[in-house]
CSV table of C-alpha atoms in Angstrom, one decimal:
chain,number,residue,atom,x,y,z
E,1,MET,CA,-2.8,14.6,-25.7
E,2,THR,CA,-0.5,14.6,-22.7
E,3,ALA,CA,-1.7,12.8,-19.6
E,4,GLU,CA,-2.5,14.6,-16.4
E,5,ILE,CA,0.0,13.5,-13.7
E,6,ILE,CA,-1.5,12.0,-10.5
E,7,ASN,CA,1.2,13.1,-8.1
E,8,GLY,CA,1.2,10.9,-5.0
E,9,LYS,CA,3.9,12.9,-3.2
E,10,GLU,CA,1.7,16.1,-3.4
E,11,LEU,CA,-1.5,14.2,-2.4
E,12,SER,CA,0.3,12.6,0.5
E,13,LYS,CA,1.4,16.0,1.8
E,14,GLU,CA,-2.2,17.2,1.8
E,15,LEU,CA,-3.4,14.0,3.5
E,16,LYS,CA,-0.7,14.2,6.2
E,17,LEU,CA,-1.7,17.8,7.0
E,18,GLU,CA,-5.3,16.6,7.5
E,19,MET,CA,-4.1,13.7,9.7
E,20,LYS,CA,-1.9,16.0,11.7
E,21,ALA,CA,-5.0,18.1,12.5
E,22,GLU,CA,-6.9,15.0,13.5
E,23,VAL,CA,-4.1,13.7,15.7
E,24,ASP,CA,-3.8,17.1,17.4
E,25,ILE,CA,-7.5,16.8,18.4
E,26,LEU,CA,-7.0,13.2,19.6
E,27,LYS,CA,-4.0,14.3,21.7
E,28,ARG,CA,-6.1,16.9,23.4
E,29,LYS,CA,-8.5,14.1,24.3
E,30,GLY,CA,-5.6,12.1,25.8
E,31,LEU,CA,-4.9,9.8,22.9
E,32,THR,CA,-1.7,9.6,20.9
E,33,PRO,CA,-1.8,7.0,18.2
E,34,HIS,CA,1.2,4.7,18.4
E,35,LEU,CA,2.8,2.6,15.6
E,36,SER,CA,5.3,-0.1,16.5
E,37,VAL,CA,7.5,-1.3,13.7
E,38,VAL,CA,9.5,-4.5,13.8
E,39,LEU,CA,12.6,-4.9,11.6
E,40,VAL,CA,14.3,-8.3,11.4
E,41,GLY,CA,17.8,-8.3,9.9
E,42,ASP,CA,19.6,-5.6,8.0
E,43,ASN,CA,18.0,-5.6,4.5
E,44,PRO,CA,19.0,-2.1,3.1
E,45,ALA,CA,15.7,-1.6,1.3
E,46,SER,CA,13.7,-2.5,4.4
E,47,LYS,CA,15.8,-0.1,6.5
E,48,SER,CA,15.1,2.7,4.0
E,49,TYR,CA,11.3,2.0,4.0
E,50,VAL,CA,11.3,1.9,7.8
E,51,LYS,CA,13.1,5.3,8.0
E,52,GLY,CA,10.5,6.7,5.6
E,53,LYS,CA,7.7,5.5,7.9
E,54,GLU,CA,9.3,6.9,11.0
E,55,LYS,CA,9.7,10.3,9.3
E,56,ALA,CA,6.1,10.4,8.0
E,57,ALA,CA,4.8,9.4,11.4
E,58,ALA,CA,6.7,12.3,13.0
E,59,GLU,CA,5.2,14.7,10.5
E,60,THR,CA,1.7,13.8,11.5
E,61,GLY,CA,2.3,13.7,15.2
E,62,ILE,CA,1.9,9.9,15.4
E,63,SER,CA,4.2,8.3,17.9
E,64,SER,CA,6.3,5.4,16.5
E,65,SER,CA,8.8,3.0,17.9
E,66,LEU,CA,11.3,0.7,16.0
E,67,ILE,CA,12.3,-2.7,17.3
E,68,GLU,CA,15.3,-4.0,15.5
E,69,LEU,CA,16.0,-7.8,15.7
E,70,PRO,CA,19.1,-9.7,14.5
E,71,VAL,CA,18.8,-11.7,11.3
E,72,SER,CA,19.2,-14.9,13.4
E,73,THR,CA,15.9,-14.3,15.2
E,74,THR,CA,13.8,-17.4,15.4
E,75,GLU,CA,10.1,-17.5,14.4
E,76,ALA,CA,9.2,-18.4,18.0
E,77,GLU,CA,11.0,-15.3,19.3
E,78,LEU,CA,9.3,-13.0,16.8
E,79,LEU,CA,5.9,-14.5,17.5
E,80,GLN,CA,6.5,-14.0,21.3
E,81,LEU,CA,7.3,-10.3,20.6
E,82,ILE,CA,4.2,-9.9,18.5
E,83,GLN,CA,2.1,-11.3,21.4
E,84,GLU,CA,3.6,-8.8,23.8
E,85,LEU,CA,2.8,-6.0,21.4
E,86,ASN,CA,-0.8,-7.3,21.0
E,87,GLU,CA,-1.2,-7.1,24.8
E,88,ASP,CA,0.4,-3.7,25.1
E,89,ASP,CA,-2.4,-1.1,25.3
E,90,SER,CA,-0.1,1.8,24.4
E,91,VAL,CA,0.5,0.2,21.0
E,92,HIS,CA,-2.3,0.7,18.4
E,93,GLY,CA,-0.7,-0.5,15.2
E,94,ILE,CA,1.9,-3.3,14.6
E,95,LEU,CA,3.9,-3.5,11.4
E,96,VAL,CA,6.4,-6.3,10.8
E,97,GLN,CA,8.6,-5.2,7.8
E,98,LEU,CA,8.7,-7.7,5.0
E,99,PRO,CA,10.6,-9.6,3.7
E,100,LEU,CA,11.6,-11.8,6.6
E,101,PRO,CA,14.7,-14.1,6.9
E,102,SER,CA,14.1,-17.5,5.5
E,103,GLN,CA,13.7,-19.3,8.8
E,104,ILE,CA,10.5,-17.3,9.6
E,105,ARG,CA,7.2,-18.0,7.8
E,106,GLU,CA,5.6,-14.7,6.8
E,107,GLN,CA,2.1,-16.0,6.9
E,108,GLN,CA,2.5,-17.2,10.5
E,109,VAL,CA,3.7,-13.7,11.5
E,110,ILE,CA,0.9,-12.0,9.6
E,111,GLU,CA,-1.7,-14.2,11.3
E,112,ALA,CA,-0.1,-13.6,14.8
E,113,ILE,CA,-0.8,-9.8,14.7
E,114,HIS,CA,-4.2,-9.0,16.3
E,115,PRO,CA,-6.7,-8.0,13.6
E,116,ASP,CA,-7.5,-4.7,15.5
E,117,LYS,CA,-3.8,-3.7,15.3
E,118,ASP,CA,-3.1,-5.0,11.7
E,119,VAL,CA,-2.5,-1.6,10.1
E,120,ASP,CA,-0.9,-3.3,7.1
E,121,GLY,CA,-4.3,-4.9,6.3
E,122,PHE,CA,-2.9,-8.3,5.6
E,123,HIS,CA,-4.6,-10.4,8.4
E,124,PRO,CA,-7.0,-13.0,6.9
E,125,SER,CA,-9.8,-11.5,9.0
E,126,ASN,CA,-9.3,-8.1,7.5
E,127,ILE,CA,-8.8,-9.5,4.0
E,128,GLY,CA,-12.1,-11.3,4.4
E,129,LYS,CA,-13.9,-8.1,5.5
E,130,MET,CA,-12.4,-6.3,2.5
E,131,MET,CA,-13.8,-9.0,0.2
E,132,THR,CA,-17.3,-8.6,1.6
E,133,GLY,CA,-17.1,-4.8,1.6
E,134,GLU,CA,-17.1,-4.4,5.4
E,135,ASP,CA,-15.3,-1.6,7.2
E,136,THR,CA,-11.8,-2.7,7.9
E,137,PHE,CA,-8.1,-1.9,7.6
E,138,LEU,CA,-7.3,-1.9,3.8
E,139,PRO,CA,-3.9,-3.0,2.5
E,140,CYS,CA,-2.0,0.2,2.2
E,141,THR,CA,-0.8,0.3,-1.5
E,142,PRO,CA,-4.3,-0.6,-2.9
E,143,TYR,CA,-5.9,1.8,-0.5
E,144,GLY,CA,-3.6,4.5,-1.7
E,145,ILE,CA,-4.4,3.8,-5.3
E,146,ILE,CA,-8.2,4.1,-4.7
E,147,THR,CA,-7.5,7.4,-2.9
E,148,MET,CA,-5.5,8.7,-5.8
E,149,LEU,CA,-8.2,7.9,-8.3
E,150,LYS,CA,-10.9,9.6,-6.1
E,151,SER,CA,-8.6,12.6,-5.7
E,152,LYS,CA,-9.0,13.3,-9.4
E,153,ASN,CA,-12.7,12.5,-9.4
E,154,ILE,CA,-12.0,9.6,-11.8
E,155,THR,CA,-15.2,7.5,-12.3
E,156,ILE,CA,-14.6,3.9,-11.3
E,157,GLU,CA,-18.1,2.6,-11.4
E,158,GLY,CA,-18.9,0.8,-14.7
E,159,LYS,CA,-15.3,1.1,-15.9
E,160,HIS,CA,-13.2,-1.9,-17.2
E,161,ALA,CA,-10.2,-2.2,-14.9
E,162,VAL,CA,-7.3,-4.5,-15.8
E,163,VAL,CA,-4.8,-5.5,-13.1
E,164,ILE,CA,-1.5,-6.8,-14.2
E,165,GLY,CA,0.0,-8.8,-11.3
E,166,ARG,CA,-1.7,-11.0,-8.7
E,167,SER,CA,0.4,-10.6,-5.5
E,168,ASN,CA,-1.4,-10.8,-2.1
E,169,ILE,CA,0.0,-7.3,-1.3
E,170,VAL,CA,-1.1,-5.3,-4.4
E,171,GLY,CA,-2.6,-7.2,-7.3
E,172,LYS,CA,-5.4,-9.3,-5.7
E,173,PRO,CA,-6.5,-6.6,-3.2
E,174,ILE,CA,-6.6,-3.7,-5.7
E,175,GLY,CA,-8.8,-5.8,-8.0
E,176,GLN,CA,-11.2,-6.4,-5.1
E,177,LEU,CA,-11.3,-2.7,-4.1
E,178,LEU,CA,-12.0,-1.8,-7.7
E,179,LEU,CA,-14.8,-4.4,-7.7
E,180,ASN,CA,-16.1,-3.0,-4.5
E,181,GLU,CA,-16.3,0.4,-6.4
E,182,ASN,CA,-18.4,-1.4,-9.1
E,183,ALA,CA,-15.7,-1.6,-11.8
E,184,THR,CA,-15.5,-4.7,-14.0
E,185,VAL,CA,-12.1,-6.3,-13.2
E,186,THR,CA,-9.8,-8.5,-15.3
E,187,TYR,CA,-6.6,-9.9,-13.7
E,188,CYS,CA,-3.6,-10.6,-15.9
E,189,HIS,CA,-0.5,-12.6,-14.7
E,190,SER,CA,2.4,-14.6,-16.0
E,191,ARG,CA,0.1,-17.3,-17.4
E,192,THR,CA,-2.2,-14.9,-19.3
E,193,LYS,CA,-2.1,-15.6,-23.0
E,194,ASN,CA,-3.4,-12.4,-24.5
E,195,MET,CA,-2.2,-9.8,-22.0
E,196,GLN,CA,-1.5,-6.9,-24.4
E,197,GLN,CA,-5.0,-7.3,-26.0
E,198,LEU,CA,-6.7,-7.3,-22.5
E,199,ALA,CA,-4.7,-4.4,-21.2
E,200,ALA,CA,-5.4,-2.3,-24.3
E,201,ALA,CA,-9.1,-2.6,-23.6
E,202,ALA,CA,-8.7,-1.2,-20.0
E,203,ASP,CA,-10.3,2.1,-18.9
E,204,ILE,CA,-8.1,1.8,-15.8
E,205,LEU,CA,-4.8,-0.1,-16.0
E,206,ILE,CA,-3.0,-1.1,-12.9
E,207,ALA,CA,0.6,-2.3,-13.5
E,208,ALA,CA,2.0,-4.2,-10.6
E,209,ILE,CA,4.3,-6.8,-12.2
E,210,GLY,CA,7.8,-5.7,-11.1
E,211,LYS,CA,9.4,-5.5,-14.5
E,212,ALA,CA,10.9,-2.2,-15.7
E,213,HIS,CA,9.1,-0.6,-18.7
E,214,PHE,CA,7.2,-3.9,-19.3
E,215,ILE,CA,4.0,-1.9,-20.2
E,216,THR,CA,4.6,-0.2,-23.5
E,217,VAL,CA,2.3,2.2,-25.3
E,218,ASP,CA,0.7,-0.8,-27.2
E,219,TYR,CA,-0.8,-1.9,-23.9
E,220,ILE,CA,-2.6,1.3,-23.3
E,221,LYS,CA,-6.0,2.4,-24.6
E,222,GLU,CA,-6.4,6.0,-25.7
E,223,GLY,CA,-7.6,8.0,-22.8
E,224,ALA,CA,-7.0,5.3,-20.2
E,225,VAL,CA,-6.0,5.9,-16.5
E,226,VAL,CA,-2.6,4.3,-15.9
E,227,ILE,CA,-1.5,3.5,-12.4
E,228,ASP,CA,2.1,2.3,-12.1
E,229,VAL,CA,2.9,0.4,-8.9
E,230,GLY,CA,6.3,-0.9,-10.0
E,231,ILE,CA,9.5,0.3,-8.3
E,232,ASN,CA,12.5,-1.0,-10.3
E,233,ARG,CA,16.1,0.0,-9.7
E,234,GLN,CA,18.0,1.0,-12.8
E,235,PRO,CA,21.8,0.3,-13.4
E,236,ASP,CA,22.5,4.0,-12.6
E,237,GLY,CA,20.6,3.7,-9.3
E,238,SER,CA,17.5,5.6,-10.3
E,239,LEU,CA,14.0,4.3,-9.9
E,240,THR,CA,11.6,3.5,-12.7
E,241,GLY,CA,8.2,1.9,-13.0
E,242,ASP,CA,6.6,-1.0,-14.8
E,243,VAL,CA,5.3,1.5,-17.4
E,244,ASP,CA,7.3,3.1,-20.2
E,245,PHE,CA,6.2,6.5,-18.9
E,246,GLU,CA,7.4,8.8,-21.7
E,247,SER,CA,5.4,7.0,-24.4
E,248,ALA,CA,2.4,6.2,-22.2
E,249,LYS,CA,1.8,9.7,-21.1
E,250,GLU,CA,1.1,10.7,-24.7
E,251,LYS,CA,-1.8,8.2,-24.9
E,252,ALA,CA,-3.2,8.1,-21.4
E,253,ALA,CA,-5.6,10.6,-19.8
E,254,TYR,CA,-4.1,10.2,-16.3
E,255,ILE,CA,-0.8,8.6,-15.2
E,256,THR,CA,1.2,8.1,-12.0
E,257,PRO,CA,5.0,8.8,-12.1
E,258,VAL,CA,7.7,6.7,-10.5
E,259,PRO,CA,9.0,8.0,-8.2
E,260,ARG,CA,6.5,10.4,-6.6
E,261,GLY,CA,3.5,8.3,-7.5
E,262,VAL,CA,2.0,5.3,-5.6
E,263,GLY,CA,5.0,4.9,-3.2
E,264,PRO,CA,4.4,7.9,-1.0
E,265,MET,CA,0.7,7.0,-0.7
E,266,THR,CA,1.5,3.6,0.7
E,267,ILE,CA,3.1,5.1,3.8
E,268,THR,CA,0.4,7.7,4.1
E,269,MET,CA,-2.4,5.1,4.2
E,270,LEU,CA,-0.4,3.1,6.8
E,271,LEU,CA,-0.6,6.2,9.1
E,272,LYS,CA,-4.3,6.6,8.3
E,273,ASN,CA,-4.9,3.0,9.3
E,274,THR,CA,-2.9,3.7,12.5
E,275,ILE,CA,-5.2,6.6,13.5
E,276,LYS,CA,-8.2,4.4,12.7
E,277,ALA,CA,-6.8,1.6,15.0
E,278,ALA,CA,-6.1,4.0,17.8
E,279,LYS,CA,-9.7,5.3,17.7
E,280,GLY,CA,-11.1,1.8,17.5
E,281,LEU,CA,-9.1,0.4,20.4
E,282,SER,CA,-9.6,3.4,22.6
E,283,GLY,CA,-13.2,4.3,21.8
E,284,ILE,CA,-12.2,7.9,21.4
E,285,GLU,CA,-13.4,9.6,18.2
């Protein structure tokens, strides 16, 4: 058996076409969704991510602006900028690119963004709504994963899902979203004793640990769905995931590649959240 590939790049293209049609309708009603991105410092990976977000926004007709600040920016200066963006009616979504320089506390910044403009889905208010199953902005990578599963009509309800990794950005929220879809969820992390045994019992396995090829074929149940969130840079400059793809694809029923898997979906769901924010703030549907 060779697994069916869940191609995030292709799915993201389809979703962006749908969003472009929606944005065109909103524009005719006088509303252009606008995303404001703040980049502090000159982290090369962050710059690359931001460029990808700008390109994707342009493809869907969403307006975007980039505010670049020096690495020496103080926390107070950044918080003042966020307050100005909160009060700017032309801005519907605010994204502060992480990581931030060491003098700035990330949690302070996340909490400063108004929940109605929090298109990253990280504000405690939006995380709380996600926990209780209310309508809110969902964190983009977990939102993308659920969308990928549903695009293949993969049953989540009643399935045993194992999440390897417990970050606030991916691990914890994807487990909650799977629980909201009525899966039974097990979290594994650096202190888990019998991780391989637990993973090998998963109908849906989410690998978000940040270690290249950590998940070998022994971690995978025959016929499982394997979602690889890892993005690891190889010595030759190429990207690879947390899963040993070549062996895993012979045992899994579905698998995501790296690249062209979860990554493109993260940016796509950010744009989806931006459209949702614009509609919510303007009252225009």
